[in-house]
PDB file of C-alpha atoms in Angstrom:
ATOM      1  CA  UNK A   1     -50.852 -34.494 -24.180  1.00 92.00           C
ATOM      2  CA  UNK A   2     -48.479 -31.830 -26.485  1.00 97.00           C
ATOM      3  CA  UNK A   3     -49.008 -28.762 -25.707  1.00 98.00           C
ATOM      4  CA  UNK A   4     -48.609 -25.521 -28.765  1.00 98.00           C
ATOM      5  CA  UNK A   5     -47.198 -22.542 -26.722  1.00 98.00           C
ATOM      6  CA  UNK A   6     -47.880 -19.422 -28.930  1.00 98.00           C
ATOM      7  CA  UNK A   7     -46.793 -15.975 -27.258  1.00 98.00           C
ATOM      8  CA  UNK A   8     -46.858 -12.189 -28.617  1.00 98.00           C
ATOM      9  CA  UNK A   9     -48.724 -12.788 -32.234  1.00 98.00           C
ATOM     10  CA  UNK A  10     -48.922  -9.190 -32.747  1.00 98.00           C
ATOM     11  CA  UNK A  11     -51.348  -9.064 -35.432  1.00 98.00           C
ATOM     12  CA  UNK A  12     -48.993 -10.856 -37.702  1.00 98.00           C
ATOM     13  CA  UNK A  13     -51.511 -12.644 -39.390  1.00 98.00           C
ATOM     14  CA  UNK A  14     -48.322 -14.137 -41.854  1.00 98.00           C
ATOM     15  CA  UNK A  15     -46.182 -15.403 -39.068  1.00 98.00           C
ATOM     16  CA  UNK A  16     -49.579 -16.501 -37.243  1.00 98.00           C
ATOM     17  CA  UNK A  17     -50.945 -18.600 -40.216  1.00 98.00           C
ATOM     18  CA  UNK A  18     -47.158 -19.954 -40.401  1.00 98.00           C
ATOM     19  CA  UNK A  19     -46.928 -21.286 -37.118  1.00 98.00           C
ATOM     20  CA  UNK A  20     -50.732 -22.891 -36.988  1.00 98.00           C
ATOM     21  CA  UNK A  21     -49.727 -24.433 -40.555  1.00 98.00           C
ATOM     22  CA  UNK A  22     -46.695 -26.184 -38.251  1.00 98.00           C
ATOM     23  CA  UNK A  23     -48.182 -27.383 -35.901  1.00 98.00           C
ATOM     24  CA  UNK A  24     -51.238 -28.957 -37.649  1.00 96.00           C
ATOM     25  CA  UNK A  25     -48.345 -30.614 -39.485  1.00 95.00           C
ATOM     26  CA  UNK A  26     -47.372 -32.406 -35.961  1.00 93.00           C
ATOM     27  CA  UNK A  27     -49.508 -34.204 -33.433  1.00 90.00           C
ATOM     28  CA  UNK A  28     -50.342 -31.290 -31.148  1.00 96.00           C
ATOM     29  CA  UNK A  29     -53.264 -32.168 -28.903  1.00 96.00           C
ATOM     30  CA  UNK A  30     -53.728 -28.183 -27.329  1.00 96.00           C
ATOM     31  CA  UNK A  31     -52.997 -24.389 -28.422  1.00 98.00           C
ATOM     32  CA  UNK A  32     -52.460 -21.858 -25.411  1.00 98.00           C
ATOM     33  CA  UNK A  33     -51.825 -18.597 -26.602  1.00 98.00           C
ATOM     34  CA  UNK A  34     -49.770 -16.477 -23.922  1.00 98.00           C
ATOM     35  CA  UNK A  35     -50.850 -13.101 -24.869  1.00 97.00           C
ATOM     36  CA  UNK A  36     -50.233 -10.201 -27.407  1.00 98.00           C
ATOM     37  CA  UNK A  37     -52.755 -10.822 -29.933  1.00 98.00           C
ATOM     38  CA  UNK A  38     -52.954  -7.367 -31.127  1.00 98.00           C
ATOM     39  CA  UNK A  39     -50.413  -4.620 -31.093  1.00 96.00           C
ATOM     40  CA  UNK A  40     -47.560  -3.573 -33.477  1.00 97.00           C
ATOM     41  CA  UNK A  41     -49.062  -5.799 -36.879  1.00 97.00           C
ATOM     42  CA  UNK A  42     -51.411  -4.990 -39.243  1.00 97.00           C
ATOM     43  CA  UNK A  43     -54.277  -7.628 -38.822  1.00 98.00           C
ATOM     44  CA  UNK A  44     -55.428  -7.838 -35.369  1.00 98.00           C
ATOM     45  CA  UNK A  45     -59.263  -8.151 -36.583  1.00 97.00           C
ATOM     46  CA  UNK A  46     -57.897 -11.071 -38.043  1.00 98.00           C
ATOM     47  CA  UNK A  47     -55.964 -12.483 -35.159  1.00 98.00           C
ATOM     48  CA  UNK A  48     -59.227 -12.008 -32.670  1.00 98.00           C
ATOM     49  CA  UNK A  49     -60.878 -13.561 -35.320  1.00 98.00           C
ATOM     50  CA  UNK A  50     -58.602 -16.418 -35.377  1.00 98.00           C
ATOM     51  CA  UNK A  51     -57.692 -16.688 -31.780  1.00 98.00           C
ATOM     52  CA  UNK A  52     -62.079 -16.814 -30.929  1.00 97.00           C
ATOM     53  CA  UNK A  53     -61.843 -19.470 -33.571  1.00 98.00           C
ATOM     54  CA  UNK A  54     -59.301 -21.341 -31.680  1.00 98.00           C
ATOM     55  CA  UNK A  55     -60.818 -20.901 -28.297  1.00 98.00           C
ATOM     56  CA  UNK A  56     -64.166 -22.431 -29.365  1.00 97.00           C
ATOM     57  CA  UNK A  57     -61.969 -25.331 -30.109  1.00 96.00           C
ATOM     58  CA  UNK A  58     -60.424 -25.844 -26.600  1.00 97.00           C
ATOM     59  CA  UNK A  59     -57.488 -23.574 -26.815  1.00 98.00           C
ATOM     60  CA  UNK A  60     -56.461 -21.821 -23.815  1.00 98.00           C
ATOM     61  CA  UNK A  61     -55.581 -17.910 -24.121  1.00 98.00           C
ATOM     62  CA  UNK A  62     -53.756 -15.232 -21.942  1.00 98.00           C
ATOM     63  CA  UNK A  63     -54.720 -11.656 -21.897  1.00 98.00           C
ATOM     64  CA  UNK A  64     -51.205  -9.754 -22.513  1.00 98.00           C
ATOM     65  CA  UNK A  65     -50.766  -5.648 -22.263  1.00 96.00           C
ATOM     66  CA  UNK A  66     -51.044  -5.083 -25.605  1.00 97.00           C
ATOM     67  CA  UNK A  67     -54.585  -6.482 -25.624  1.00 98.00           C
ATOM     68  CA  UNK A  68     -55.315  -5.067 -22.311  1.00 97.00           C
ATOM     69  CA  UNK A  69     -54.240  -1.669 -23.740  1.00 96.00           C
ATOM     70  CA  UNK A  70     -56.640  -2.205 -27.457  1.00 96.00           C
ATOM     71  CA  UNK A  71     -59.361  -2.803 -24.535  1.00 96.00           C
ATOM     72  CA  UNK A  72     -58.726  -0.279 -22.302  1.00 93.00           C
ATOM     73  CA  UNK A  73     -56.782   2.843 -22.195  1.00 81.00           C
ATOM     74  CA  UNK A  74     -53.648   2.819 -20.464  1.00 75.00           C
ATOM     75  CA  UNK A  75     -50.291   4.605 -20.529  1.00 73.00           C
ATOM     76  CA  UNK A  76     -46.925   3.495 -19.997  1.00 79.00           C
ATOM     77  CA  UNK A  77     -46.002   2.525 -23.618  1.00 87.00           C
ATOM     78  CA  UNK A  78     -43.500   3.580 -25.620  1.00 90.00           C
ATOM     79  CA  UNK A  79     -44.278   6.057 -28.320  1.00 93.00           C
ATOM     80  CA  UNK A  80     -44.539   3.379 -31.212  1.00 94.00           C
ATOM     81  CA  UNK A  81     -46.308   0.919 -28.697  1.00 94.00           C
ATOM     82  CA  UNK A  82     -49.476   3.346 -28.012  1.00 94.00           C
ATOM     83  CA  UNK A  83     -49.161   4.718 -32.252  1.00 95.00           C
ATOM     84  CA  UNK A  84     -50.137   0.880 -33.251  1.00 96.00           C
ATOM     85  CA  UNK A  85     -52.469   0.528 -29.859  1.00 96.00           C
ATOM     86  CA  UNK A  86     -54.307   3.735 -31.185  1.00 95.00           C
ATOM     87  CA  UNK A  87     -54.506   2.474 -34.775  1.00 97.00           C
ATOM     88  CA  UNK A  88     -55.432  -0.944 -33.481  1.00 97.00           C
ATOM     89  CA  UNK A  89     -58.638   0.391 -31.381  1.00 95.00           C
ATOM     90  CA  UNK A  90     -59.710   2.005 -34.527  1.00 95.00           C
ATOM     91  CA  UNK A  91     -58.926  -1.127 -36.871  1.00 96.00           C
ATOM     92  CA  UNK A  92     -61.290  -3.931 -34.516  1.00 97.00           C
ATOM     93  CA  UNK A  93     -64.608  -3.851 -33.647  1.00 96.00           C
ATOM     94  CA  UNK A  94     -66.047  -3.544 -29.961  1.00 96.00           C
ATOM     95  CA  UNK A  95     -66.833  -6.973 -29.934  1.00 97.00           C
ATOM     96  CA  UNK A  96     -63.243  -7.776 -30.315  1.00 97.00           C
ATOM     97  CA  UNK A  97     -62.225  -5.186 -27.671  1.00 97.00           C
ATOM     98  CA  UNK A  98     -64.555  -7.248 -25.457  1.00 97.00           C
ATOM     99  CA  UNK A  99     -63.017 -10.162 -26.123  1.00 98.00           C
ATOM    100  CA  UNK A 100     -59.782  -8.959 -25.510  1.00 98.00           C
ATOM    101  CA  UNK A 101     -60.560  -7.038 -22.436  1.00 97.00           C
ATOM    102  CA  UNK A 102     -62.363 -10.354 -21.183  1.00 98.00           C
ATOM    103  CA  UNK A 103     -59.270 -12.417 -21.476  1.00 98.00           C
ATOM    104  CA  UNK A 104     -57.852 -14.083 -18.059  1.00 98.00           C
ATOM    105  CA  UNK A 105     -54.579 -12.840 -16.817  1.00 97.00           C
ATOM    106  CA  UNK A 106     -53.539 -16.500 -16.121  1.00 98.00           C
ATOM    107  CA  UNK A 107     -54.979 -20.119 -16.476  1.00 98.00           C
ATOM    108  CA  UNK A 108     -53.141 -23.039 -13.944  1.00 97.00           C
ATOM    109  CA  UNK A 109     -54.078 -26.243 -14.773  1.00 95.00           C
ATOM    110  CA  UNK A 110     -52.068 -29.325 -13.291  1.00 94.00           C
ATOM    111  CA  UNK A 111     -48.886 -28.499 -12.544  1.00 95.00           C
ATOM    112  CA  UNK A 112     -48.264 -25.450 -15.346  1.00 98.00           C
ATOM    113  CA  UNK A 113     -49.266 -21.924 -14.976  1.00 98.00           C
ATOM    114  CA  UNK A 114     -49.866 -20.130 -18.015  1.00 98.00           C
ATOM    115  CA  UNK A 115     -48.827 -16.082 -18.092  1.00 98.00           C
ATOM    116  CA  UNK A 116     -47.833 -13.347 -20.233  1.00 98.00           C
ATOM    117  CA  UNK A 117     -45.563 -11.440 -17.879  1.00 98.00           C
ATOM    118  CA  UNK A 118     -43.876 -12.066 -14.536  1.00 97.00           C
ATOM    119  CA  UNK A 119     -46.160 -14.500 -12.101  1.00 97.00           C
ATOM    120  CA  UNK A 120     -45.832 -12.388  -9.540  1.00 96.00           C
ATOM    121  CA  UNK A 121     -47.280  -9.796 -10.622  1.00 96.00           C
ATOM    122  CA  UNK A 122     -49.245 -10.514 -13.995  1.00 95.00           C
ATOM    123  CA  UNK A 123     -51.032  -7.099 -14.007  1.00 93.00           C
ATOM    124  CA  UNK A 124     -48.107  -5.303 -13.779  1.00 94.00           C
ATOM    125  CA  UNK A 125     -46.313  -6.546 -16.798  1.00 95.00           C
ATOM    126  CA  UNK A 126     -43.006  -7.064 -15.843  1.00 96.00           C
ATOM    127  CA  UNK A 127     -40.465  -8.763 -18.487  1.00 96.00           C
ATOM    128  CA  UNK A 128     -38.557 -12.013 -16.838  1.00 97.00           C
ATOM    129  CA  UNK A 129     -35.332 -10.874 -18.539  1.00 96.00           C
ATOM    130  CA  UNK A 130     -32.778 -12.799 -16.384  1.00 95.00           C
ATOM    131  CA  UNK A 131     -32.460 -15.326 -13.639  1.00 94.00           C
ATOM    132  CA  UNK A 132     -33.487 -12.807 -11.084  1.00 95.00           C
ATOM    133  CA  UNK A 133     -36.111 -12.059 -12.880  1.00 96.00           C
ATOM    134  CA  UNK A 134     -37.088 -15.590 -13.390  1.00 97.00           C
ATOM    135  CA  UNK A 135     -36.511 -16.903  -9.728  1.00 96.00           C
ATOM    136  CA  UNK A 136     -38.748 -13.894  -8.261  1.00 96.00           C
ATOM    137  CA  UNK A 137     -41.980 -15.488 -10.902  1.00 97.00           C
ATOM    138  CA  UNK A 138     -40.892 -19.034  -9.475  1.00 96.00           C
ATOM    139  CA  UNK A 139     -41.066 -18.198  -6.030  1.00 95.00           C
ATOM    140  CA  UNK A 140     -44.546 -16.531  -6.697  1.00 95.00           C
ATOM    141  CA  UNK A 141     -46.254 -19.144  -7.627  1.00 95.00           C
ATOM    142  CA  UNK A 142     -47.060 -22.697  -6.720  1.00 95.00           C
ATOM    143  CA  UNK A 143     -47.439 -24.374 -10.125  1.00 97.00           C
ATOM    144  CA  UNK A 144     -43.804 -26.379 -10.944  1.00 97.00           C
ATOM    145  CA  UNK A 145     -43.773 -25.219 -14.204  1.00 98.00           C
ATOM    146  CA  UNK A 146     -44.803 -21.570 -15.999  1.00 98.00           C
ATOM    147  CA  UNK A 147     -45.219 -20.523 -19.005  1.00 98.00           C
ATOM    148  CA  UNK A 148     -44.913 -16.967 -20.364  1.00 98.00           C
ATOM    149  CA  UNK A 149     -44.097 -14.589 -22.768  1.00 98.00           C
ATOM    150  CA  UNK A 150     -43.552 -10.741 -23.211  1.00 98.00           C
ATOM    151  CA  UNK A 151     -40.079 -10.859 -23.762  1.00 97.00           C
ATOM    152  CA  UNK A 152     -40.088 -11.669 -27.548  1.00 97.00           C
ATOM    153  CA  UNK A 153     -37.140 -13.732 -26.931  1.00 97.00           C
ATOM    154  CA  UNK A 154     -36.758 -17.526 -25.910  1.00 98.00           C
ATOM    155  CA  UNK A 155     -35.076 -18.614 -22.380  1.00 98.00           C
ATOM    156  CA  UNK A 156     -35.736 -21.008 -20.458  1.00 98.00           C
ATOM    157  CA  UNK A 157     -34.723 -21.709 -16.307  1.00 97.00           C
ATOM    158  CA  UNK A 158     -34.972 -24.083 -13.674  1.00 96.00           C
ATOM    159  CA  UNK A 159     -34.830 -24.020 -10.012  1.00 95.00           C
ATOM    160  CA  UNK A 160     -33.332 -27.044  -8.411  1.00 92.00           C
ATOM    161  CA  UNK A 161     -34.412 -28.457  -4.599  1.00 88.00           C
ATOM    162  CA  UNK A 162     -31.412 -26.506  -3.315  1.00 90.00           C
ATOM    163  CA  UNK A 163     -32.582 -23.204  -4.160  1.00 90.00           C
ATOM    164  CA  UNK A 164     -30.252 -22.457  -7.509  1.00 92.00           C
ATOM    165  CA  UNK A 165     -31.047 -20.992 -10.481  1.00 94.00           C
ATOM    166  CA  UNK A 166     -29.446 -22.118 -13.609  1.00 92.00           C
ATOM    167  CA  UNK A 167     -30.741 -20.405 -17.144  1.00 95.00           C
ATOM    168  CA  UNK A 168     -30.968 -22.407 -20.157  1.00 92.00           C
ATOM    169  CA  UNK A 169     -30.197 -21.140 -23.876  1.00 91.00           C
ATOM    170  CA  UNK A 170     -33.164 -23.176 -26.071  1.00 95.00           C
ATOM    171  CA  UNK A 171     -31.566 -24.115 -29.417  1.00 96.00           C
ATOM    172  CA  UNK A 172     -33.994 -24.812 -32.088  1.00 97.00           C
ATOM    173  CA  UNK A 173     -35.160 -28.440 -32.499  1.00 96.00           C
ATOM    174  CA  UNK A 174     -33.813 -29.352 -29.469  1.00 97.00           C
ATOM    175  CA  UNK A 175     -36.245 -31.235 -26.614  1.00 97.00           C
ATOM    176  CA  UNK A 176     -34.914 -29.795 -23.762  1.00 97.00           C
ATOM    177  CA  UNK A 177     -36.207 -32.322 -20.210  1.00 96.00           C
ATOM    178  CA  UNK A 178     -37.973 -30.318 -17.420  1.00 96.00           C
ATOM    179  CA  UNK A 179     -37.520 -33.070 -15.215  1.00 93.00           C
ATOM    180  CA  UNK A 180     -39.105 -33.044 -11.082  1.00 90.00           C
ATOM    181  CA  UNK A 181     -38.202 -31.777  -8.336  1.00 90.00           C
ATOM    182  CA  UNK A 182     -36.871 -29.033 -10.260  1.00 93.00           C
ATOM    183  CA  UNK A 183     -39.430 -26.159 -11.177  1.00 97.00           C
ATOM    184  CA  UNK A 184     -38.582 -24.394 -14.137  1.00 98.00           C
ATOM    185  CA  UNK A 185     -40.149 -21.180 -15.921  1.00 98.00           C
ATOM    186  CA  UNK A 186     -40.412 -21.131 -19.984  1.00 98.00           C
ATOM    187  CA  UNK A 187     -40.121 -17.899 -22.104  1.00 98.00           C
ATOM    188  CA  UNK A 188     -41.511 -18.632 -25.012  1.00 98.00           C
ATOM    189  CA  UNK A 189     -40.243 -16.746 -28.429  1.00 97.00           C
ATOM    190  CA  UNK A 190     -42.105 -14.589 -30.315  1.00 98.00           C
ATOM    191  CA  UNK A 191     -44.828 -15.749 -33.045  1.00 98.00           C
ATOM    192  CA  UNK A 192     -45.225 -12.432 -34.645  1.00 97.00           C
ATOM    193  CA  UNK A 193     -42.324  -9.648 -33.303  1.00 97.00           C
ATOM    194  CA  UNK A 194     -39.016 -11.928 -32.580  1.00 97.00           C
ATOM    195  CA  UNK A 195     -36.461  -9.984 -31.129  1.00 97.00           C
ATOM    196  CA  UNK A 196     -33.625 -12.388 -30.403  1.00 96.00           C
ATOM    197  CA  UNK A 197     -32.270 -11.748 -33.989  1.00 95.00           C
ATOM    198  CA  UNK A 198     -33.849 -14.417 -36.041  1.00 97.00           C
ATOM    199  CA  UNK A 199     -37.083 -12.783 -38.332  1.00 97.00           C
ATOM    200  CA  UNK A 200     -38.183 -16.642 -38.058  1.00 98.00           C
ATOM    201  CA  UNK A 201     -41.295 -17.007 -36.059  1.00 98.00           C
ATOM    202  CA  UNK A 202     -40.946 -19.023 -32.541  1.00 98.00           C
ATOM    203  CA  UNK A 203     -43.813 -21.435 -30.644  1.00 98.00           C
ATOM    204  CA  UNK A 204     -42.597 -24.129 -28.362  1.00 98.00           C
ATOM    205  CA  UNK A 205     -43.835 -27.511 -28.234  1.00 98.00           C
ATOM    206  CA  UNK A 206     -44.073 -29.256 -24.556  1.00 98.00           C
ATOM    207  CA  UNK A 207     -44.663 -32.698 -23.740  1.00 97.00           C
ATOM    208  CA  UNK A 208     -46.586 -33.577 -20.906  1.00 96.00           C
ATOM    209  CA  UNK A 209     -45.936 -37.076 -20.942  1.00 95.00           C
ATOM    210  CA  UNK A 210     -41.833 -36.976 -21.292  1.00 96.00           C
ATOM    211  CA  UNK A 211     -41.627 -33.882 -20.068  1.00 96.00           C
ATOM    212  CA  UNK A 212     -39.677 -32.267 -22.835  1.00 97.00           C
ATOM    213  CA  UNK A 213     -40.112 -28.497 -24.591  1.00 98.00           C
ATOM    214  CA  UNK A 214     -38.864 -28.106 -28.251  1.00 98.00           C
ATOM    215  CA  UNK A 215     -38.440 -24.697 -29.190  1.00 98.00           C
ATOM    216  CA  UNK A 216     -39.484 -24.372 -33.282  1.00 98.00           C
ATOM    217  CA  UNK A 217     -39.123 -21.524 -35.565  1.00 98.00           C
ATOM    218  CA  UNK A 218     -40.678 -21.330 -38.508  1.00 98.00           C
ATOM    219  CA  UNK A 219     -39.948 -19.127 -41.740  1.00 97.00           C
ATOM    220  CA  UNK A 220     -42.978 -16.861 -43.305  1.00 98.00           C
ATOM    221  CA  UNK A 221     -43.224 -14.005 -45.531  1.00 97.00           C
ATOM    222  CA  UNK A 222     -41.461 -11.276 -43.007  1.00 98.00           C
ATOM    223  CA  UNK A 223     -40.996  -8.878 -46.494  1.00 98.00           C
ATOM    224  CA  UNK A 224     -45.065  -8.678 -46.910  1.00 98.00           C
ATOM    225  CA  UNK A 225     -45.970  -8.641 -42.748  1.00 98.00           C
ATOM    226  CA  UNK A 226     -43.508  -5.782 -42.710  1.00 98.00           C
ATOM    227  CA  UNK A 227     -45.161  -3.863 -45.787  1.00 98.00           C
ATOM    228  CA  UNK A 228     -48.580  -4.802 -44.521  1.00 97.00           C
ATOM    229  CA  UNK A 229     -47.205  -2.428 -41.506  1.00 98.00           C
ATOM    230  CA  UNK A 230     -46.188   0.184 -43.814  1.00 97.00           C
ATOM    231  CA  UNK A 231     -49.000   0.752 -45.755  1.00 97.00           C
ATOM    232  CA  UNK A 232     -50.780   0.456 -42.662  1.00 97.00           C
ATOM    233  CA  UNK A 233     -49.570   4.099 -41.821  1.00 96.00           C
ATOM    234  CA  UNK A 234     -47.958   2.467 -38.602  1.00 97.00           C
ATOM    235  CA  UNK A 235     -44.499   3.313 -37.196  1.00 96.00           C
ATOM    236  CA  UNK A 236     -41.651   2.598 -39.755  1.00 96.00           C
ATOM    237  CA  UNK A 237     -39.415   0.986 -37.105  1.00 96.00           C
ATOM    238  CA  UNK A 238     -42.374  -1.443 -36.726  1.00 97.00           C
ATOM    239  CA  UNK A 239     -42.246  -2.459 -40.407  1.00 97.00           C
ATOM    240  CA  UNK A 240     -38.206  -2.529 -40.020  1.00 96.00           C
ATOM    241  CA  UNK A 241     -37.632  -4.365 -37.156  1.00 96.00           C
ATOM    242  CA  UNK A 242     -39.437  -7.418 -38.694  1.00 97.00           C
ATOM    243  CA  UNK A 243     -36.807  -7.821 -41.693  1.00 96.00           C
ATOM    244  CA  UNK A 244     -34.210  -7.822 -38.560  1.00 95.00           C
ATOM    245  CA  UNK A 245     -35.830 -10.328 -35.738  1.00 95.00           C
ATOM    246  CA  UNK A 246     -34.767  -6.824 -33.207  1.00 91.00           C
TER     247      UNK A 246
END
């Protein structure tokens, strides 16, 4: 099986349709989705739309705190954050919030857990933002190998038999091997809000049978998903920031 890994969409519905274009280009047997439909972009009717779409089909999908927030009201965001949750509530329908709010904070199947945030704490919404970070999620949870998001940036770690953590830079096209006994925890790149400096939009590809994540990124039109923000009425730094990958 090949596994899509799609984290932190953000209502991009450019850098969404990108990515899906990718990977139908490739032989990709499952989507999971690890959270962050909405929030930020200007098309999250679109992206529920989409993401119900995909999850009739067999894809797996990850409630993250964006979606949690379009669902339910919650504070703790930063002033931009709750401006484009606020919009958002007002731009889908309460089906969609539904859907959203419905969404399971994790899904483990064989040896991977699938997360949007920290594992040990998935309703708290903690980044993993180093190897601290990182180890604390691995030592939370039993699965050998998790998946996440939140970060908007890609990293990737592993936690050999003796305890050590070692962090891993992904470089694009690059099959990096998760090979046993070592457990290792994926943070997967942003599809719709990068912020490791590259406007490209990031999925990950993982192997089951050799074991191996590829990390892709994948051009779109960032100039009209960043004036789709703008016209929106939504923050300017959210329309900015796209143009930068920050």
């Amino acid at each position: 099986m090949r596994i899509a890994l799609l984290a932190d969409i953000h209502a991009n519905r450019e850098a969404f349709e990108a990515c899906l274009l990718d990977i139908a280009r490739r032989d990709v047997d499952r989507l999971v989705l690890l959270g962050d439909l909405v929030g930020y972009g200007a098309d999250p009717g679109w992206a529920v739309a989409k993401a119900r779409e995909l999850l009739s089909q067999g894809a797996v999908i990850i409630r993250g705190n964006h979606d949690e927030a379009a669902a339910f009201p919650r504070g703790g965001m930063t002033n931009d954050a709750a401006a484009a949750i606020a919009w958002t509530r007002n731009a889908i329908s309460a089906e969609d919030a539904a859907f959203l709010g419905a969404l399971p904070m994790e899904v483990e199947e064989d040896d991977r857990l699938y997360v949007h945030a920290d594992a040990s704490a998935p309703d708290r919404w903690i980044y993993v933002r180093d190897a601290d970070d990182a180890r604390r999620s691995l030592e939370a949870a039993t699965a050998r190998l998790i998946f996440c998001g939140h970060v908007h940036a890609p990293a990737l770690y592993g936690l050999t038999a003796t305890a050590k953590l070692v962090p891993f830079k992904p470089v694009t096209g690059v099959p990096v091997p998760l090979p046993r006994p070592r457990r290792w925890l994926a943070v997967c790149g942003a599809v719709g809000q990068p912020r490791d400096g590259d406007p490209a939009a990031a999925w990950h590809l993982f192997d089951v049978i050799s074991g191996e994540i590829t990390l892709h990124r994948v051009p779109y039109d960032v100039v009209a998903a960043s004036d789709k923000v703008r016209q929106a009425g939504l923050p300017e730094t959210l329309a900015a920031r796209l143009l930068r990958g920050r």
